[in-house]
Amino acid sequence: MRRPQLPSPTPDGTEPAPVRGNLPAELNTFVGRDAELAELESLLDESRLVTVVGVAGVGKSRVTARAAALMEKRYCDGVWIAELSDVHDPGLLVHALVDALGLTDHTSRSPRAVLAEHCAERRLLLVIDGFEHLAGPCASLVRELLRRAPGLRVLAAGRRPLRVDGEVAFPLMPMTDDDALELFVRRASAVRPGFRPSDGERETARELCRRLDGIPLALELAAGRLRALTTEQVLHRLDDRFRLLTGGSPSALPRHQTLRTAIGWSHELCAPEQRLLWARLSVFAGQFDLEAVEYICSGPGLPADSVLDVLDELLTQSVVMREDSAAGSRYRLLDTVREYGAEWLRATGDADRLRRRHRDWYLGLATWCELDWFGPRQAEAAARIDSELPNLRRAMECSMENPEEVHLAQYLAGTLWFYWAGCGRLAEGRHWLDHVLEEESPYDHSRLKALWVLGYVAVLQGDPVGAVSALQECRAEGERSGDAAAVAYAVHRTGCLSIVTDDPARAEDLLREALGRYREIGELNSNVLMAQVELGMAVAFRGDLEAATVICDEVREICEDHGERWTLAYALYVLGYAALRAGLGGRARRMLAESLSITHAFHDLLGTVLSLELLALVTATEGDAAEAAVLQGAADRIWPSVGLPLFGSAHYGRPRAECEERARAQLGDARYDGERQSGRRLDTQAAVARALRAGAARTGSSGTGAAGETRRPAASRTPGRGGPELG
């Protein structure tokens, strides 16, 4: 699944280019299909749902992606592709589409509602690829989206139609003789640089293309053989294979059998270790990297030090595809090739062992990424988990199949807390945490961790009932079993809940207790620092700004020592709050701008919108009421994806109320409402860029001190009354 990588906003306020889709870059030249592309364009003008259907390997995915790219400018809200071949659980179908569209939603709303609401007000093209194993649920979802979103067009690709009213099925036929020949020659040139077929070789190649029925995947596999064979040798060997299977009647082969024959023939020509690696690679879902291949696939018949060379051979033969991502160079098997390998793996009787090795590798990966989250590699850990999500899902599914291994699924779902909470994936996190906790299992460390993480996610989703239930269960069972860490985390997250439900005194007591428990067990990580930040917020809400500043300055120092950025953003938010409350507008803006940059880069909508709310008040105190109203409007648009605006909290809500009061007084009701409405039209990325740009423009402006801090006249600064009435 391709999640769009949002460009990070720059501190100088430079506005990044808008993200208008997630279509992959083409890794090699697209060949032919001019007539088909033109017809698809015409059909999408007439129908809101077009499904490209055809046999495996005929090029459905490539053609739909190419057609979508050619029509990209028609859709002001972008062209987005959702690849579903690696999604096996129907319950994850909607999550996959939400993910493909780059949506972030912190609320407890169903992802289906989030998706429908997003599409309802936009003009976009959604490309759905590889849906056949989820045809029923996918058809139901597409039908609902088309009904609720008049500006939506859907271009699907699969082996069968969706069978939705209004659907136009477009059968994709194999390539014409000329296009097939051009494709073969181009791919052969990639394997043998400088390959220039003579007239005789071209005729041989043309005959080979005919024998392969012009199926692109079969042609690519055959071209991959030219590293070791001539075109004539490829033709003769393939011809022998056809005759063996069909009793001398290759022309009677149905096209799906042609592809299977081509894959099977390519498999036969592989050396034994290549066939073995091909079979073992079939345990992966989506992309994978070399380290995972070396661990999971090495073993009897395939020593670890030979894996790279064997993988290179499979790359050369077009059995394995290479892709570049934010996490580095990665590899993928095409679906049909993976299915063939999976059959061979089952035949060897080694499938269960390989699935367990796969599961164990990704348990280890999640563990290491959790450790890396508390350090300078946070962004790398987030990108790695993002790219490995299909494999992590498969690892959890594998563990859920055996009652004795459910605790491993609970451990994995809990270990990914930093991804669910820190990277805007609360909805999927809630799905997995609920799912793994449904099964009966002992109250060991894994189950208790999943419980406190579930409580944490529920707090962030604005679900206090779910949060209290999970956290009370975690604490009670943690105390009974002597799991001091589980008790500390349960107390901590209960304190967090108290802050957002307007009980800062209780929050302070619980958070101090949690921090004491963390010290007793020697715990130090992003969660522990977040407890300190939340304590600073509770203290600030109770009026002790100096103590809040001391607490969060200490957090900032620790974060900087460890290279931690995510918790740092929240410490900066509290420091910005305290500075604004003390009348230090310039300092508040700097703190909040840095906080905003960090949280937006992590797709953390909660941190983003909180910083925007305070920056609106900073802007109002600087005298720009119109811009303050715009930023408030931008925050209005984000809150539905986060939860109840400002948690419904009186403490969090005071800055917003004061900002509105100031801005209305300066602008009048009509203009204030108009500016706020214009802010609601900004998407998150544009709002963040605008807020940072406005801040950069004010840096060094008149009225600031040497440190850039706008201060009130000394006479007006008395203890507790130096700034806006925030708490």
XYZ file of C-alpha atoms in Angstrom:
727
model
C 0.000 0.000 0.000
C 1.435 3.330 -1.027
C 0.943 5.983 1.601
C 1.801 9.435 0.256
C 4.921 10.902 1.785
C 4.006 14.433 2.787
C 6.814 16.915 2.287
C 7.821 18.395 5.602
C 7.010 22.065 6.014
C 10.095 24.227 6.097
C 10.937 26.519 9.023
C 11.169 29.515 6.715
C 7.527 29.058 5.749
C 8.174 28.005 2.151
C 5.026 26.286 0.997
C 5.637 22.748 -0.293
C 4.039 21.515 -3.464
C 0.572 20.083 -2.801
C 0.205 16.300 -2.672
C -2.232 15.400 -5.439
C -1.937 11.649 -5.485
C 0.253 8.645 -4.867
C 0.775 7.145 -8.321
C 4.093 5.284 -8.455
C 6.849 6.451 -10.756
C 7.374 4.168 -13.745
C 10.602 2.201 -13.402
C 10.882 1.339 -17.096
C 9.404 2.494 -20.370
C 5.706 1.995 -20.975
C 5.172 0.359 -24.360
C 2.157 0.533 -26.679
C -1.516 0.334 -25.639
C -2.372 3.676 -27.279
C -5.832 2.538 -28.389
C -6.670 1.040 -24.989
C -5.567 4.167 -23.145
C -7.670 6.383 -25.387
C -10.705 4.164 -24.887
C -10.293 4.124 -21.108
C -10.140 7.906 -21.102
C -13.368 8.047 -23.107
C -15.125 5.501 -20.893
C -14.277 7.438 -17.729
C -15.861 10.504 -19.292
C -19.099 8.546 -19.635
C -19.086 6.295 -16.579
C -18.051 6.814 -12.958
C -16.846 3.217 -12.588
C -14.689 1.454 -15.156
C -13.144 -1.927 -14.408
C -10.271 -3.263 -16.478
C -10.579 -7.045 -16.534
C -8.339 -9.710 -18.009
C -6.214 -12.756 -17.335
C -3.273 -12.657 -14.967
C -0.198 -11.052 -16.451
C -2.000 -9.224 -19.256
C -0.948 -5.827 -17.862
C -4.060 -4.610 -16.027
C -2.132 -2.881 -13.243
C 0.308 -1.155 -15.551
C -2.360 0.013 -17.986
C -4.661 1.400 -15.278
C -1.781 3.232 -13.598
C -0.704 4.672 -16.945
C -4.250 5.744 -17.830
C -4.661 7.364 -14.427
C -1.402 9.265 -14.823
C -2.461 10.579 -18.230
C -5.737 11.885 -16.751
C -4.243 13.295 -13.557
C -4.785 16.950 -14.452
C -8.528 16.403 -14.767
C -8.926 15.748 -11.038
C -8.309 18.751 -8.821
C -8.136 16.545 -5.716
C -5.736 14.075 -7.227
C -5.412 10.513 -8.475
C -4.908 7.882 -5.778
C -4.106 4.197 -6.151
C -4.999 1.488 -3.626
C -3.271 -1.851 -4.149
C -5.304 -4.567 -2.469
C -3.489 -7.757 -3.432
C -1.712 -7.856 -0.067
C -4.865 -7.187 1.980
C -6.349 -10.527 3.016
C -8.657 -9.560 5.878
C -11.912 -7.970 4.600
C -11.918 -5.915 7.806
C -8.794 -4.113 6.592
C -10.218 -3.178 3.185
C -11.445 0.254 4.271
C -8.230 0.864 6.229
C -6.298 0.151 3.028
C -8.247 2.790 1.084
C -7.973 5.320 3.916
C -4.243 4.663 3.966
C -3.920 4.989 0.179
C -5.622 8.383 0.283
C -3.253 9.538 3.005
C -6.086 10.242 5.444
C -5.387 10.695 9.130
C -8.223 10.414 11.607
C -7.758 10.340 15.376
C -11.422 9.895 16.236
C -13.352 6.745 17.038
C -15.406 7.205 13.873
C -15.405 4.177 11.589
C -12.820 4.392 8.779
C -15.712 3.802 6.369
C -17.369 7.034 7.511
C -14.066 8.900 7.319
C -13.494 7.673 3.766
C -17.011 8.491 2.590
C -16.915 11.974 4.115
C -13.543 12.719 2.526
C -14.631 11.617 -0.947
C -18.044 13.288 -0.724
C -16.699 16.813 -1.156
C -13.887 16.168 -3.629
C -13.240 15.528 -7.282
C -10.777 12.664 -7.461
C -9.959 9.456 -9.296
C -9.543 6.353 -7.170
C -7.656 3.442 -8.745
C -8.364 0.071 -7.094
C -6.001 -2.709 -8.107
C -6.073 -6.423 -7.296
C -9.477 -6.652 -5.603
C -10.675 -10.062 -6.849
C -10.150 -11.913 -3.545
C -12.210 -9.181 -1.820
C -14.720 -8.683 -4.631
C -17.888 -8.722 -2.486
C -16.778 -6.287 0.235
C -15.024 -4.115 -2.344
C -18.154 -3.889 -4.504
C -20.224 -2.867 -1.475
C -17.719 -0.172 -0.516
C -17.385 1.215 -4.046
C -21.164 1.316 -4.417
C -21.487 3.336 -1.205
C -18.700 5.739 -2.142
C -20.121 6.421 -5.595
C -23.534 7.143 -4.115
C -22.180 9.579 -1.543
C -19.455 11.240 -3.621
C -20.696 12.762 -6.909
C -17.184 13.964 -7.834
C -15.610 10.527 -7.475
C -14.510 8.344 -10.378
C -13.241 4.788 -9.844
C -10.896 2.928 -12.183
C -10.536 -0.686 -11.036
C -8.333 -3.536 -12.240
C -9.027 -7.199 -11.554
C -9.663 -10.585 -13.072
C -13.433 -10.075 -12.890
C -15.863 -7.130 -12.751
C -17.090 -5.718 -9.451
C -20.710 -6.094 -10.619
C -21.850 -2.709 -9.369
C -24.705 -0.864 -11.085
C -23.342 1.538 -13.686
C -20.037 -0.304 -14.002
C -18.430 -0.544 -17.436
C -16.165 -3.567 -17.835
C -13.226 -3.057 -20.169
C -11.642 -6.377 -21.236
C -7.900 -5.868 -21.671
C -6.612 -8.069 -24.438
C -2.994 -9.149 -24.934
C -0.688 -6.821 -26.824
C -0.716 -6.550 -30.600
C 2.105 -8.304 -32.428
C 4.014 -5.062 -32.998
C 3.630 -3.833 -29.416
C 4.561 -7.245 -28.038
C 7.711 -7.321 -30.151
C 8.693 -3.810 -29.056
C 8.168 -4.739 -25.397
C 10.267 -7.891 -25.747
C 13.123 -6.053 -27.476
C 13.136 -3.241 -24.895
C 13.198 -5.637 -21.954
C 15.821 -7.796 -23.656
C 17.985 -4.696 -24.114
C 17.804 -4.110 -20.367
C 19.137 -7.628 -19.754
C 21.708 -7.535 -22.568
C 22.788 -3.913 -23.067
C 23.354 -3.183 -26.731
C 20.969 -5.936 -27.877
C 20.050 -5.141 -31.495
C 18.236 -8.038 -33.172
C 18.978 -8.753 -36.824
C 16.127 -9.243 -39.271
C 16.250 -12.974 -38.654
C 16.312 -12.523 -34.892
C 13.369 -10.130 -35.082
C 11.306 -12.773 -36.875
C 12.295 -15.317 -34.235
C 11.360 -12.840 -31.528
C 8.049 -12.107 -33.254
C 7.256 -15.828 -33.313
C 8.164 -16.070 -29.641
C 5.765 -13.216 -28.868
C 2.998 -15.007 -30.754
C 3.636 -18.226 -28.834
C 3.337 -16.254 -25.622
C 0.027 -14.779 -26.814
C 1.337 -11.237 -26.345
C 0.970 -11.486 -22.548
C 3.315 -8.838 -21.070
C 4.357 -10.789 -17.971
C 5.225 -13.839 -20.080
C 7.221 -11.618 -22.442
C 9.122 -10.058 -19.533
C 9.994 -13.492 -18.153
C 11.159 -14.686 -21.554
C 13.258 -11.554 -22.089
C 14.913 -12.190 -18.747
C 16.284 -15.439 -20.186
C 18.381 -13.668 -22.814
C 21.200 -13.228 -20.363
C 22.031 -16.925 -20.854
C 20.203 -17.937 -24.035
C 19.712 -16.671 -27.567
C 16.253 -15.708 -28.775
C 16.122 -18.879 -30.858
C 17.045 -21.041 -27.860
C 14.321 -19.400 -25.812
C 11.768 -20.090 -28.543
C 12.778 -23.743 -28.959
C 12.752 -24.460 -25.232
C 9.405 -22.762 -24.757
C 8.000 -24.577 -27.786
C 9.071 -27.901 -26.291
C 7.346 -26.980 -23.044
C 4.084 -26.139 -24.850
C 4.084 -29.396 -26.789
C 4.721 -31.423 -23.663
C 1.723 -29.889 -21.920
C -0.729 -29.818 -24.827
C 0.050 -32.853 -26.929
C 1.409 -30.811 -29.816
C -1.303 -28.154 -30.036
C 0.193 -24.934 -28.671
C -2.266 -22.812 -30.638
C -5.125 -24.274 -28.595
C -3.775 -23.006 -25.275
C -6.095 -20.709 -23.367
C -4.298 -17.537 -22.389
C -4.226 -18.216 -18.684
C -2.564 -21.547 -19.408
C -0.072 -19.756 -21.658
C 1.009 -17.572 -18.753
C 1.147 -20.489 -16.353
C 3.194 -22.396 -18.882
C 5.580 -19.464 -19.289
C 5.975 -19.123 -15.531
C 6.410 -22.863 -15.144
C 8.983 -22.972 -17.920
C 10.860 -20.086 -16.332
C 10.715 -21.994 -13.058
C 12.162 -25.133 -14.683
C 15.057 -23.176 -16.127
C 15.961 -21.857 -12.681
C 18.763 -23.565 -10.802
C 17.594 -25.538 -7.721
C 18.607 -22.791 -5.278
C 16.751 -20.208 -7.399
C 13.562 -22.284 -7.306
C 13.966 -22.708 -3.568
C 14.342 -18.974 -2.979
C 11.385 -18.259 -5.293
C 9.194 -20.564 -3.202
C 10.377 -19.112 0.107
C 9.896 -15.511 -1.059
C 6.184 -16.245 -1.423
C 5.740 -15.868 2.372
C 6.168 -12.099 2.056
C 3.267 -9.690 1.613
C 4.035 -6.607 -0.452
C 7.596 -5.328 -0.385
C 10.542 -6.863 1.433
C 14.214 -6.068 1.869
C 17.455 -8.016 1.621
C 17.963 -8.393 5.370
C 14.558 -10.028 5.751
C 15.230 -12.352 2.810
C 18.591 -13.425 4.219
C 17.082 -14.277 7.610
C 13.771 -15.808 6.574
C 14.737 -17.644 3.395
C 18.185 -18.991 4.238
C 18.459 -22.501 5.583
C 18.740 -26.031 4.222
C 19.738 -25.855 0.561
C 20.273 -22.087 0.652
C 23.122 -20.763 2.842
C 22.728 -17.174 4.033
C 25.884 -16.022 2.218
C 24.450 -17.171 -1.120
C 21.060 -15.464 -0.843
C 22.158 -12.178 -2.426
C 23.588 -13.868 -5.513
C 20.503 -16.040 -5.958
C 18.209 -13.031 -5.488
C 20.214 -11.168 -8.116
C 19.596 -14.022 -10.569
C 15.840 -13.857 -9.936
C 15.949 -10.095 -10.499
C 17.724 -10.604 -13.802
C 15.069 -13.092 -14.888
C 12.206 -10.703 -13.981
C 10.892 -13.120 -11.351
C 11.538 -10.506 -8.646
C 10.926 -6.782 -9.137
C 12.987 -4.047 -7.477
C 11.344 -0.880 -6.123
C 12.730 2.183 -4.357
C 10.923 3.626 -1.351
C 11.440 5.984 1.576
C 12.855 2.972 3.437
C 15.457 2.212 0.712
C 15.751 -0.426 -2.021
C 13.094 -3.084 -1.716
C 11.776 -6.038 -3.687
C 8.422 -7.503 -4.649
C 6.976 -10.584 -6.338
C 4.165 -10.008 -8.793
C 0.983 -11.680 -7.577
C 0.928 -14.447 -10.186
C 4.580 -15.251 -9.628
C 4.058 -15.300 -5.851
C 1.069 -17.636 -6.180
C 3.160 -20.039 -8.238
C 5.953 -19.941 -5.652
C 3.453 -20.498 -2.810
C 2.236 -23.699 -4.489
C 5.794 -25.002 -4.595
C 6.406 -23.992 -0.998
C 3.331 -25.932 0.133
C 4.490 -28.902 -1.905
C 7.809 -28.926 -0.049
C 5.983 -29.138 3.306
C 8.004 -26.172 4.548
C 5.301 -23.484 4.474
C 4.518 -23.473 8.210
C 8.177 -23.177 9.190
C 8.715 -20.290 6.761
C 5.609 -18.478 8.019
C 6.900 -18.725 11.594
C 10.318 -17.433 10.551
C 8.569 -14.587 8.748
C 6.502 -13.831 11.868
C 9.566 -13.937 14.115
C 11.530 -11.566 11.871
C 8.780 -8.967 11.935
C 8.359 -9.304 15.694
C 12.043 -8.458 15.941
C 11.727 -5.604 13.448
C 8.885 -4.024 15.432
C 10.908 -4.375 18.634
C 13.942 -2.664 17.130
C 11.814 0.113 15.631
C 10.204 0.733 19.023
C 13.702 1.145 20.482
C 14.745 3.380 17.570
C 11.686 5.556 18.156
C 13.434 6.921 21.230
C 16.372 8.365 19.342
C 17.554 10.134 16.210
C 16.140 7.447 13.902
C 12.481 8.176 14.634
C 11.705 9.210 11.057
C 13.484 6.130 9.697
C 11.557 3.879 12.086
C 8.268 5.421 10.943
C 9.165 4.963 7.251
C 10.261 1.380 7.880
C 7.057 0.398 9.636
C 5.041 2.180 6.952
C 6.654 0.116 4.206
C 6.442 -3.127 6.206
C 2.809 -2.806 7.269
C 1.531 -5.613 4.958
C 4.123 -7.990 6.425
C 3.338 -6.891 9.980
C -0.340 -7.551 9.348
C 0.525 -11.010 8.038
C 2.646 -11.658 11.133
C -0.301 -10.796 13.423
C -2.649 -12.941 11.340
C -0.198 -15.847 11.571
C -0.043 -15.606 15.364
C -3.822 -15.413 15.700
C -4.227 -18.790 13.958
C -2.802 -20.713 16.926
C -4.264 -20.145 20.419
C -0.842 -20.788 21.933
C 0.665 -17.926 19.913
C -2.013 -15.246 20.430
C 0.288 -13.549 22.938
C 2.712 -12.865 20.078
C -0.001 -11.014 18.153
C -0.783 -9.033 21.327
C 2.889 -8.228 21.770
C 3.178 -7.022 18.173
C 0.015 -4.892 18.298
C 1.215 -3.317 21.544
C 4.791 -2.792 20.396
C 3.531 -0.740 17.452
C 2.040 1.875 19.830
C 4.439 4.494 18.484
C 3.147 3.948 14.952
C -0.535 3.933 15.887
C -0.245 7.029 18.118
C 2.707 8.903 16.635
C 2.064 8.517 12.898
C -1.677 9.081 12.621
C -2.754 5.417 12.440
C -5.121 5.269 15.394
C -8.012 3.639 13.510
C -5.991 0.659 12.309
C -4.273 0.417 15.676
C -7.683 0.243 17.377
C -8.737 -2.470 14.910
C -5.768 -4.689 15.732
C -5.760 -4.045 19.485
C -9.450 -4.903 19.766
C -8.919 -7.961 17.574
C -5.949 -9.451 19.419
C -7.566 -8.880 22.817
C -10.745 -10.722 21.786
C -8.945 -14.056 22.189
C -8.531 -15.525 25.641
C -4.921 -15.518 26.801
C -3.031 -15.296 30.111
C -2.502 -11.842 31.612
C 1.171 -11.874 30.753
C 3.265 -8.859 29.793
C 2.075 -8.996 26.159
C -1.630 -8.836 26.984
C -1.109 -6.103 29.567
C 0.885 -4.030 27.095
C -1.865 -4.379 24.499
C -4.372 -3.219 27.139
C -2.561 -0.023 28.082
C -1.890 0.763 24.438
C -5.603 0.239 23.734
C -6.376 2.651 26.583
C -3.933 5.180 25.158
C -5.450 4.933 21.671
C -8.956 5.268 23.123
C -7.927 8.440 24.997
C -6.587 9.944 21.784
C -9.747 8.925 19.918
C -11.943 10.676 22.484
C -13.417 7.425 23.834
C -13.203 7.786 27.651
C -15.399 4.737 28.306
C -13.152 2.462 26.245
C -10.066 4.049 27.783
C -11.196 3.585 31.394
C -12.222 -0.024 30.774
C -8.860 -1.006 29.255
C -6.731 0.946 31.727
C -8.549 -0.293 34.832
C -8.236 -3.880 33.642
C -4.545 -3.341 32.906
C -3.828 -1.841 36.317
C -5.773 -4.456 38.267
C -4.181 -7.394 36.482
C -0.767 -5.731 36.532
C -0.940 -5.339 40.316
C -2.153 -8.913 40.714
C 0.642 -10.339 38.543
C 3.365 -7.998 39.791
C 3.946 -6.327 36.402
C 5.236 -2.946 37.604
C 5.664 -1.574 34.075
C 2.052 -2.314 33.130
C 0.809 -0.578 36.279
C 2.982 2.479 35.598
C 1.673 2.803 32.037
C -1.938 2.330 33.157
C -1.577 5.043 35.798
C 0.128 7.333 33.277
C -2.589 7.016 30.635
C -5.313 7.468 33.241
C -3.611 10.749 34.148
C -3.590 11.705 30.473
C -7.342 11.061 30.367
C -7.823 13.323 33.386
C -6.152 16.242 31.588
C -8.464 16.141 28.586
C -11.514 15.701 30.840
C -10.710 18.888 32.793
C -9.388 17.465 36.036
C -5.820 18.830 36.133
C -5.460 18.284 39.888
C -6.133 14.550 39.579
C -4.008 14.453 36.429
C -1.085 15.962 38.320
C -1.388 13.386 41.116
C -1.596 10.444 38.683
C 1.232 11.661 36.467
C 3.545 12.266 39.433
C 2.706 8.752 40.629
C 3.409 7.320 37.175
C 6.742 9.153 36.923
C 7.715 7.813 40.326
C 6.879 4.292 39.191
C 8.894 4.790 35.990
C 11.907 5.879 38.059
C 11.612 2.818 40.296
C 11.798 0.428 37.336
C 14.411 2.466 35.434
C 12.132 3.234 32.490
C 13.104 6.042 30.094
C 11.586 6.395 26.652
C 9.222 8.612 24.671
C 6.254 7.555 26.806
C 8.020 8.511 30.030
C 8.949 11.896 28.605
C 5.382 12.357 27.397
C 4.185 11.784 30.966
C 6.485 14.624 32.017
C 5.098 16.862 29.243
C 1.549 16.060 30.311
C 2.501 16.871 33.897
C 3.780 20.233 32.653
C 0.438 20.819 30.927
C -1.514 19.937 34.064
C 0.677 22.234 36.163
C 0.247 25.058 33.621
C -3.523 24.617 33.685
C -3.341 25.005 37.468
C -1.548 28.355 37.035
C 2.087 27.508 37.838
C 3.694 28.549 34.562
C 7.196 28.688 35.994
C 7.037 25.069 37.180
C 5.559 23.976 33.816
C 8.428 25.677 31.994
C 11.043 24.007 34.191
C 9.447 20.578 33.621
C 9.278 20.928 29.844
C 12.703 22.548 29.513
C 14.092 19.405 31.140
C 12.163 17.276 28.635
C 13.529 19.387 25.793
C 17.100 18.833 26.961
C 16.609 15.068 27.230
C 14.962 14.935 23.806
C 17.818 16.880 22.252
C 20.368 14.604 23.947
C 18.651 11.508 22.526
C 17.576 12.946 19.168
C 13.903 12.443 20.054
C 11.575 14.680 18.027
C 7.984 13.533 18.522
C 7.775 14.115 22.286
C 9.867 17.247 21.821
C 7.035 18.693 19.730
C 4.609 18.391 22.648
C 7.148 19.834 25.098
C 7.491 22.805 22.763
C 3.714 23.142 22.674
C 3.562 23.437 26.471
C 6.508 25.860 26.469
C 4.724 27.920 23.825
C 1.575 27.910 25.941
C 3.501 29.070 29.016
C 5.355 31.766 27.043
C 2.124 33.114 25.579
C 0.505 33.128 29.004
C 3.496 35.126 30.294
C 3.237 37.658 27.471
C 6.299 36.432 25.526
C 4.714 36.326 22.085
C 7.916 35.989 20.056
C 9.147 33.049 22.134
C 5.709 31.432 21.975
C 5.649 31.683 18.169
C 9.085 30.094 17.803
C 8.195 27.211 20.088
C 4.849 26.582 18.417
C 6.253 26.842 14.884
C 8.853 24.161 15.615
C 6.221 21.987 17.280
C 3.949 22.379 14.260
C 6.712 21.429 11.810
C 7.523 18.239 13.723
C 3.982 16.985 14.284
C 2.982 17.631 10.685
C 6.000 15.687 9.435
C 4.868 12.724 11.555
C 1.240 12.979 10.279
C 0.226 13.673 13.902
C -2.996 15.639 13.479
C -3.540 16.162 17.204
C -0.217 17.946 17.714
C -0.713 19.834 14.465
C -4.122 21.252 15.292
C -3.201 22.099 18.893
C -0.265 24.191 17.660
C -2.438 25.880 15.027
C -4.976 26.870 17.699
C -2.324 28.556 19.842
C -0.631 30.161 16.819
C -3.988 31.731 15.968
C -4.011 33.440 19.370
C -0.359 34.483 19.007
C -1.290 36.038 15.665
C -4.240 37.860 17.225
C -2.075 39.275 20.026
C 0.330 40.543 17.339
C -2.529 42.552 15.845
C -3.368 40.498 12.742
C -6.945 39.548 13.511
C -7.767 38.498 9.942
C -4.937 35.970 9.782
C -5.860 34.696 13.239
C -9.410 34.038 12.006
C -8.052 32.179 8.963
C -5.936 29.918 11.192
C -8.931 29.257 13.415
C -10.897 28.241 10.343
C -8.094 25.892 9.278
C -8.176 24.302 12.731
C -11.968 23.943 12.420
C -11.450 21.804 9.327
C -8.943 19.505 11.061
C -10.783 18.880 14.330
C -13.428 16.493 12.891
C -10.564 14.128 12.034
C -9.146 14.433 15.550
C -12.192 14.342 17.792
C -14.202 16.712 19.900
C -12.665 20.166 19.278
C -10.101 20.874 22.009
C -11.395 17.701 23.733
C -14.435 19.700 24.867
C -12.086 20.960 27.602
C -12.543 24.356 29.225
C -8.782 24.623 29.804
C -7.779 23.780 26.244
C -10.666 25.874 24.912
C -9.762 29.199 26.543
C -7.129 30.228 23.961
C -9.631 29.676 21.169
C -12.338 31.673 22.948
C -9.993 34.577 23.599
C -8.716 34.523 20.016
C -12.250 34.699 18.676
C -13.156 37.493 21.068
C -10.126 39.577 20.049
C -10.563 38.963 16.327
C -14.304 39.682 16.300
C -13.736 42.901 18.200
C -11.222 44.106 15.606
C -12.909 42.806 12.434
C -16.608 42.804 13.190
C -18.773 39.707 12.950
C -19.207 39.627 9.170
C -15.548 39.923 8.260
C -14.457 37.580 11.060
C -16.868 34.889 9.864
C -15.722 35.369 6.274
C -12.025 35.023 7.138
C -12.699 31.978 9.257
C -14.673 30.412 6.425
C -11.760 30.989 4.029
C -9.519 29.155 6.523
C -11.867 26.169 6.439
C -11.104 25.797 2.732
C -7.410 25.163 3.436
C -6.224 21.576 3.649
C -3.844 20.651 6.454
C -0.700 21.014 4.397
C -1.661 24.465 3.114
C -2.682 25.597 6.608
C 0.623 24.475 8.119
C 2.628 26.163 5.370
C 0.641 29.372 5.818
C 1.123 29.420 9.589
C 4.869 28.890 9.254
C 5.199 31.439 6.469
C 3.373 34.047 8.545
C 5.695 33.349 11.453
C 8.796 33.705 9.306
C 7.525 37.049 8.005
C 7.176 38.349 11.563
C 10.659 37.300 12.674
C 12.740 40.376 13.364
C 9.780 42.725 12.947
C 9.517 45.891 14.974
C 8.373 45.509 18.518
C 10.487 42.454 19.214
C 13.330 42.247 21.622
C 16.766 40.838 20.963
C 15.396 37.371 21.495
C 12.406 38.023 19.255
C 10.006 38.216 22.191
C 7.154 40.690 22.013
C 6.613 41.922 25.541
C 3.845 43.957 27.082
C 4.711 47.210 28.843
C 6.360 46.474 32.174
C 3.577 48.123 34.140
C 1.066 45.596 32.863
C 3.119 42.527 33.801
C 2.105 41.456 37.260
C 2.291 37.903 38.613
C -0.464 35.817 37.076
C -1.638 38.632 34.795
C 1.136 39.019 32.262
C -0.679 37.748 29.179
C -3.841 36.267 27.688
C -6.181 34.620 30.143
C -5.418 31.005 29.201
C -5.756 29.141 32.424
